[in-house]
Short mmCIF file of C-alpha atoms in Angstrom, two decimals:
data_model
loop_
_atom_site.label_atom_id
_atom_site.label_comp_id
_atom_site.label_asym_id
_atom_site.label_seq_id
_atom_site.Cartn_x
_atom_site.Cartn_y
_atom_site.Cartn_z
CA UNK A 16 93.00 121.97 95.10
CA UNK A 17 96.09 120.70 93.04
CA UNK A 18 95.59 122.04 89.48
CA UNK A 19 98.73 120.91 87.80
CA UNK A 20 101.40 117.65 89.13
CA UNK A 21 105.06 116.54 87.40
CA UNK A 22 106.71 113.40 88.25
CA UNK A 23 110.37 113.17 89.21
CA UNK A 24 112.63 111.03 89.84
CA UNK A 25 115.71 110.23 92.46
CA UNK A 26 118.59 108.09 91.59
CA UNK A 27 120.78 106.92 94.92
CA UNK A 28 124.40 107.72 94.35
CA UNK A 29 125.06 106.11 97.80
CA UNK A 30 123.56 104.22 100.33
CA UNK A 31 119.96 106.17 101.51
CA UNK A 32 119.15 105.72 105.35
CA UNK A 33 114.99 107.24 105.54
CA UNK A 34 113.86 106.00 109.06
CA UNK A 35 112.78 105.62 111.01
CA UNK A 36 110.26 102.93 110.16
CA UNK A 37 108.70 99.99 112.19
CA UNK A 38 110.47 96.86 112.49
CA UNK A 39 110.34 94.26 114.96
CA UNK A 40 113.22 92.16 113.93
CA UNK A 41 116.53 92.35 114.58
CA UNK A 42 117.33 96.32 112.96
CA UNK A 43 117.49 98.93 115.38
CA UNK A 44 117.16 101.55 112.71
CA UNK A 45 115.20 100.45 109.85
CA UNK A 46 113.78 102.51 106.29
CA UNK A 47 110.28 103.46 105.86
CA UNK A 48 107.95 100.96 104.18
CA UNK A 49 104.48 101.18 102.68
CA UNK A 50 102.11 99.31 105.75
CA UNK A 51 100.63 97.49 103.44
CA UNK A 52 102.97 96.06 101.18
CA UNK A 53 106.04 96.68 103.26
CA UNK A 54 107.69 97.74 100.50
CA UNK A 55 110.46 101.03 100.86
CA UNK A 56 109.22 104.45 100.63
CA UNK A 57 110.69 108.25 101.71
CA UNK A 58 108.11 110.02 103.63
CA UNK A 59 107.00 113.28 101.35
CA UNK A 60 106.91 115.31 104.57
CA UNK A 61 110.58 114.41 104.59
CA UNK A 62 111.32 114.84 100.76
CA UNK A 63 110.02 118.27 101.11
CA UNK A 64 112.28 119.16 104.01
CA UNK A 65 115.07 118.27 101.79
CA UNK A 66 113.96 120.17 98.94
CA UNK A 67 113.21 123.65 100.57
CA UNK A 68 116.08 123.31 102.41
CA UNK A 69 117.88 123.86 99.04
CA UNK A 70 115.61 126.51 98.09
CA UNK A 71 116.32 128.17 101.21
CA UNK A 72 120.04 128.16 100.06
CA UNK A 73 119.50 130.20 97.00
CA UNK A 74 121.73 133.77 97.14
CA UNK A 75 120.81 135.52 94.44
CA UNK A 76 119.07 133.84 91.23
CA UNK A 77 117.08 135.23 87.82
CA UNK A 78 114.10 133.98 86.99
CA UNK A 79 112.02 135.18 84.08
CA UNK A 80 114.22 137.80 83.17
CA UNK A 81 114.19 139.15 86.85
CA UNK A 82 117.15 139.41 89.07
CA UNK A 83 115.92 138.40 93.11
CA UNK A 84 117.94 139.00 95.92
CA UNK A 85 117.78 137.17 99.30
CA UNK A 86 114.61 138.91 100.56
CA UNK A 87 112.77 138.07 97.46
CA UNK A 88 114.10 134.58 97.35
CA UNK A 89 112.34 133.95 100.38
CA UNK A 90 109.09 135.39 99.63
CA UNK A 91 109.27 133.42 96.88
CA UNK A 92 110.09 130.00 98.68
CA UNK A 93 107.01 130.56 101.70
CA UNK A 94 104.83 130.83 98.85
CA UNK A 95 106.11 127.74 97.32
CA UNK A 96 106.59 125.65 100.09
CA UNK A 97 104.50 127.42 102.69
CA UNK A 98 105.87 129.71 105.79
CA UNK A 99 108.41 128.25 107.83
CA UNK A 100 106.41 129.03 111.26
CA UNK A 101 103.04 127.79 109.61
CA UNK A 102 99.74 129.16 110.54
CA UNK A 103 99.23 132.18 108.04
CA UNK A 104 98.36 130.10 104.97
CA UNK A 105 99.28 126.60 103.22
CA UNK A 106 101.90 125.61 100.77
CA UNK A 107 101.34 126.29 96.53
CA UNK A 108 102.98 123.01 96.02
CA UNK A 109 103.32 119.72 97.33
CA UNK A 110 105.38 116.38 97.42
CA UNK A 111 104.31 113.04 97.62
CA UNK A 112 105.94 109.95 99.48
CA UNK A 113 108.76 108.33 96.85
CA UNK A 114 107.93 105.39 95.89
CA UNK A 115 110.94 103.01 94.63
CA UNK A 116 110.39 101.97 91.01
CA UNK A 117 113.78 100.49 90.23
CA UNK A 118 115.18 98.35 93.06
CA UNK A 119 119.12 96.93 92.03
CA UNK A 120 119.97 93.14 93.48
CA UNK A 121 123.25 91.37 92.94
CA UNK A 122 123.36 89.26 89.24
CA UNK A 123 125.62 86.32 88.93
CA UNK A 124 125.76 87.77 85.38
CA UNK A 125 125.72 91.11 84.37
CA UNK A 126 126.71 92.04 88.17
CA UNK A 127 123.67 93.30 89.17
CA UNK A 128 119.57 94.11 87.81
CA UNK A 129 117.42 95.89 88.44
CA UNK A 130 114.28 94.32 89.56
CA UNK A 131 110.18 95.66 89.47
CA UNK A 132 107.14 93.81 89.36
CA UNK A 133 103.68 94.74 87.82
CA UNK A 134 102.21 96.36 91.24
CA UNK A 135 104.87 99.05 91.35
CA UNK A 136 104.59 99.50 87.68
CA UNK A 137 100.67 100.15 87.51
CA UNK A 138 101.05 102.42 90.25
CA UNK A 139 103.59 104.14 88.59
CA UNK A 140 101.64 104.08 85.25
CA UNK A 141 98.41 105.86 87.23
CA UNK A 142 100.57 108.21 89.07
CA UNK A 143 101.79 109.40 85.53
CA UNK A 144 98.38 109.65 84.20
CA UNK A 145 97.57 111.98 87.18
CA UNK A 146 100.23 113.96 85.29
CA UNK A 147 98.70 113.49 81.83
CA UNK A 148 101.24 111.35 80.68
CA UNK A 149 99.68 108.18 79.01
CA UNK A 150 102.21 105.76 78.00
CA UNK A 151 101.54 103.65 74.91
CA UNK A 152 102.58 100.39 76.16
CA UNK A 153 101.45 97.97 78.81
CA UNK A 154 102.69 97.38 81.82
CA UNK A 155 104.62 94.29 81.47
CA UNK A 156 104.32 90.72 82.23
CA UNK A 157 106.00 89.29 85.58
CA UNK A 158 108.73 86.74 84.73
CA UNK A 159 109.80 89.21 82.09
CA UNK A 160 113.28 90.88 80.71
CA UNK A 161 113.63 93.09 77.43
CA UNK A 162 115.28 91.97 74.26
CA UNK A 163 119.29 91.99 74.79
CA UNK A 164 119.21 91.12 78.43
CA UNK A 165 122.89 90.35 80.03
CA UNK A 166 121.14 88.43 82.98
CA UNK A 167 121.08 84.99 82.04
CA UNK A 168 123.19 81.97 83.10
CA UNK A 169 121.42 79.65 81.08
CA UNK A 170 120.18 81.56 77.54
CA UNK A 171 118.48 77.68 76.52
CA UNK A 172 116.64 77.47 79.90
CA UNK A 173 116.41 81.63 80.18
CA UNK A 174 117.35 81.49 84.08
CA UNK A 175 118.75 84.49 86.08
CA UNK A 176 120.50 84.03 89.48
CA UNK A 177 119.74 86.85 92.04
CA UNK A 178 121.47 86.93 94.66
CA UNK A 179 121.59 83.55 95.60
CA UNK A 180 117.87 82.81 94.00
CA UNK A 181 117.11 81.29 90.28
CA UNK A 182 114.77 82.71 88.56
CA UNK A 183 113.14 81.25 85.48
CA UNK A 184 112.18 84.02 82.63
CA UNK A 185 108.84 83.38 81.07
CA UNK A 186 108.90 86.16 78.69
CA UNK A 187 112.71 87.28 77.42
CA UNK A 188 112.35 89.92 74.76
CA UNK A 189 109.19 91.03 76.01
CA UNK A 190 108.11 93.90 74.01
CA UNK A 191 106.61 95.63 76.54
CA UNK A 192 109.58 94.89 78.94
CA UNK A 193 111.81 96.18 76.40
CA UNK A 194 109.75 99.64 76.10
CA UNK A 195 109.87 99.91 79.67
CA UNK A 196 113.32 99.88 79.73
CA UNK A 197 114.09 102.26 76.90
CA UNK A 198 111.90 104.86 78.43
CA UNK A 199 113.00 104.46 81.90
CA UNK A 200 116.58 105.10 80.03
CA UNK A 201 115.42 108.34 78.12
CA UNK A 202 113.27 109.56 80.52
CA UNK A 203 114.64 108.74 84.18
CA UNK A 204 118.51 108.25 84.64
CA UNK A 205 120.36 111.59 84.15
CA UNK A 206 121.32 113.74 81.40
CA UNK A 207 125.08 113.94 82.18
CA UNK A 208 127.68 111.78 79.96
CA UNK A 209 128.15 110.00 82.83
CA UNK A 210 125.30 107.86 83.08
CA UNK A 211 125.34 106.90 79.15
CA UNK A 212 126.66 103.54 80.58
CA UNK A 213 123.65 103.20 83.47
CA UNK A 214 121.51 104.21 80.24
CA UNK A 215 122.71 101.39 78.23
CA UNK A 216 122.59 98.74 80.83
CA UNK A 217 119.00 100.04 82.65
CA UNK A 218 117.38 99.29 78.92
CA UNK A 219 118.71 95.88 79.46
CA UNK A 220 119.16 94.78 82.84
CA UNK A 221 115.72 95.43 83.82
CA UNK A 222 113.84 92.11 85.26
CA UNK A 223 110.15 92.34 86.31
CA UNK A 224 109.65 89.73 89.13
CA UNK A 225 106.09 89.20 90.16
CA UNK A 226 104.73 90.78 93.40
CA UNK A 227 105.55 88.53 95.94
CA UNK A 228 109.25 87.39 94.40
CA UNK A 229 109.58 91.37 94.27
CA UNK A 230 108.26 92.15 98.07
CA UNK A 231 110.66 89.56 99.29
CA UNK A 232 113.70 90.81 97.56
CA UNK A 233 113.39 94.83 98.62
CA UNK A 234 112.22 93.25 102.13
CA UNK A 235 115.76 91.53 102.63
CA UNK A 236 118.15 92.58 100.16
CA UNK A 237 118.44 96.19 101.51
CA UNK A 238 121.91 96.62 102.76
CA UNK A 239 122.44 96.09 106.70
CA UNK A 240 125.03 98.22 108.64
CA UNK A 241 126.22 97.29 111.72
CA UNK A 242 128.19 100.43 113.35
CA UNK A 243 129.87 100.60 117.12
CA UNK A 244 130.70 103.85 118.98
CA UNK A 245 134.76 103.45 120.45
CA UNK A 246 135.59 104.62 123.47
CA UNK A 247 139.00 106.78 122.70
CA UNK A 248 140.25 106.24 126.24
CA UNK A 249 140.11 101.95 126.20
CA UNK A 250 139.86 101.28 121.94
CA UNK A 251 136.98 99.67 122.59
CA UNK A 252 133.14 99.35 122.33
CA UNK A 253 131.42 102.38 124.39
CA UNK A 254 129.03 100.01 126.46
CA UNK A 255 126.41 98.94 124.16
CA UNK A 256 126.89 101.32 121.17
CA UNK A 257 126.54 98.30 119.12
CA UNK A 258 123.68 99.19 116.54
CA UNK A 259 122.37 98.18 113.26
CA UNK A 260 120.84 100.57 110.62
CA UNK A 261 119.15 99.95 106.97
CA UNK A 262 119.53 101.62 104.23
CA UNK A 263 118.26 101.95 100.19
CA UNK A 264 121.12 100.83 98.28
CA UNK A 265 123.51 102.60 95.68
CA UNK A 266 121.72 102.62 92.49
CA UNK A 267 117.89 101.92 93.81
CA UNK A 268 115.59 104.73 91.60
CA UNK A 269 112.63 106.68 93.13
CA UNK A 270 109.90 108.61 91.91
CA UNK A 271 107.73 111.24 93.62
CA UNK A 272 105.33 113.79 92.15
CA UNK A 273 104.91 117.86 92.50
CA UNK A 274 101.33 118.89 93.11
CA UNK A 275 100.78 122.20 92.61
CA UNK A 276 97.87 124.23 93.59
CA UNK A 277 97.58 128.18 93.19
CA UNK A 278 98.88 130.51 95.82
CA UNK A 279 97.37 130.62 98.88
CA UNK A 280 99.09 133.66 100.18
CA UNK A 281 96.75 137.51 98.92
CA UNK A 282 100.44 138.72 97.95
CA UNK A 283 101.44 136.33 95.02
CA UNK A 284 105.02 138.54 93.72
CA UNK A 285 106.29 137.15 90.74
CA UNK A 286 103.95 134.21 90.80
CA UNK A 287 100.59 136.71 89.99
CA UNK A 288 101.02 135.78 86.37
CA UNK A 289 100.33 132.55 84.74
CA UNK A 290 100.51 131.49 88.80
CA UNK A 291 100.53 127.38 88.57
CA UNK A 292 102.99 127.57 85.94
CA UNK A 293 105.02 129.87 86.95
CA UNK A 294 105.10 128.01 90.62
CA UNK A 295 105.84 125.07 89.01
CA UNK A 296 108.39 126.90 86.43
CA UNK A 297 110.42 128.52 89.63
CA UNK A 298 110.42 124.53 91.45
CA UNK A 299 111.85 122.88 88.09
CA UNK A 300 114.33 125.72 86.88
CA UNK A 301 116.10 125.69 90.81
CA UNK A 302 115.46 121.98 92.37
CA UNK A 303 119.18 121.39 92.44
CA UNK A 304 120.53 118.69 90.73
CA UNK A 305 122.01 116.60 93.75
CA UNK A 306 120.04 116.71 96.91
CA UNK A 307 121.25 114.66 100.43
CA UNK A 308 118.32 112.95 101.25
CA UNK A 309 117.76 111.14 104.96
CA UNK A 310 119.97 110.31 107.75
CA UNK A 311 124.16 109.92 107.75
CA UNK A 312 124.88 112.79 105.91
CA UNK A 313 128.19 113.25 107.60
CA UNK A 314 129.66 109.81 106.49
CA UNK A 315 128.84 110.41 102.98
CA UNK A 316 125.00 108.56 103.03
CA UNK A 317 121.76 109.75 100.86
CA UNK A 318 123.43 111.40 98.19
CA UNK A 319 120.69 111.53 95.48
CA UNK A 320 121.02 112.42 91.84
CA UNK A 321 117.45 114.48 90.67
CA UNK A 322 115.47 113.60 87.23
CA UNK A 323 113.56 116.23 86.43
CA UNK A 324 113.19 115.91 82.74
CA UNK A 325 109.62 115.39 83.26
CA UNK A 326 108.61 118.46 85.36
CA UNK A 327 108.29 120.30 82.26
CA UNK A 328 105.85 118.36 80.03
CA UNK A 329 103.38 119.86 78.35
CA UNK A 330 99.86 119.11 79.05
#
């Protein structure tokens, strides 16, 4: 169905609440998490919603040397992104579940890392491939760092403290560690001057754990928020509004592909010509830049930053 898919990516800005998932500890209000490997995730049915309701936002925009007005605009987006009461026909494109590829935990040096392991890295690596984008390095060791790491504590004994774990590196300077990290840095974190210093320190500060050191930090070193409701009247707790939430912290990066398939509706507008591309064209050239993603938008939560150098590689 799906003739052409782009990967791109999602870099937190703050704190990103995407519940509610299943937990039977002690969080009232936890993220979503892969069943089997528990590890964080943002629903694509939910990454969509966010997306079109962007799209839906749109006033008045040219695209391909055409002006559209609000009508148009939302001709446009029901083909894209399917009719808002459903039923008449399906969506051109699609949007899968983001999957976390970069997950940041507090460094006794450095201040903090950013930490992956080989199972989210192959599945990354397919997922581009799906894309037709083959990479020309390996996926990288576990117990590995690339060459000019600021991590370590101990540069004879190459040990790392996260959080309040050491870590022994097997492999420091790993090649293919260190052109991991330069291409997450060219290809992932933002265009904008203001990242050049996140660009410099991701092509450093990158450690790949293996899978089960890596499952157990993004299973409890997500940040915890307790929060109380106050009565106005007495200054105090509003019976037992006491509540905890979970949330994706600042700095954690994402990645999530768009499929996209040719129009489904007899009445294809602008899209008639060169249809996937140009569906695809019309998603890259107006998927904002910032998108609030999840729950807590009023206090300031799920502000996301949007990669999308990659939507427009040739294949």
């Amino acid at each position: 169905m799906y003739k052409l898919a782009r990967p791109f990516f999602l870099f937190c800005e703050t704190p990103l609440h995407a519940g509610s998932g299943t937990d039977l500890g002690i969080i009232d209000m936890p993220i979503q998490r892969e069943r089997h490997t528990g590890f964080p995730k943002i629903e694509g049915s939910g990454l969509k919603g966010c997306i079109r309701e962007r799209f839906t936002s749109l006033e008045e925009i040219e695209f391909r040397g055409k002006k559209l007005d609000k009508e148009e605009i939302n001709k446009c987006n029901n083909i894209v992104f399917g009719p808002e009461k459903g039923g008449d026909y399906a969506a051109s494109i699609g949007i899968t579940d983001a999957r976390v590829l970069l997950f940041p935990v507090k460094s006794v040096k450095g201040l903090y890392a950013w930490i992956t392991c080989p199972q989210v890295i192959t599945k990354f690596f397919n997922e581009l491939e799906l894309c037709g984008i083959k990479l020309d390095f390996e996926v990288p060791k576990s117990r590995s760092t690339p060459s000019g790491s600021g991590l370590f504590v101990n540069e004879e004994k190459n040990k790392v403290v996260l959080e309040e774990y050491t870590i022994e590196v097997e492999y420091k300077d790993d090649q293919n560690c260190t052109l991991f990290a330069q291409w997450v840095a060219e290809n992932v974190i933002p265009e904008e001057k203001e990242y050049r210093s996140i660009k410099t320190k991701i092509s450093k500060d990158i450690i790949v754990l293996d899978d089960d050191e890596y499952r157990d930090f993004v299973q409890w070193s997500t940040e915890v928020i307790t929060r109380t409701k106050i009565d106005p009247k007495t200054g105090t707790v509003t019976g037992s509004a006491l509540f905890t939430e979970e949330y994706l912290p600042a700095e954690t990066i994402l990645y999530a592909l768009a499929l996209v398939a040719p129009a489904f509706n007899e009445d294809k507008g602008i899209f008639k010509d060169g249809e996937v591309t140009t569906i695809m064209g019309y998603f890259q050239n107006f998927l904002p830049k910032v998108l609030q993603i999840g729950g807590n938008a009023t206090i300031g939560k799920g502000i996301s930053r949007v990669g999308k150098k990659l939507l427009g590689v040739e294949i």
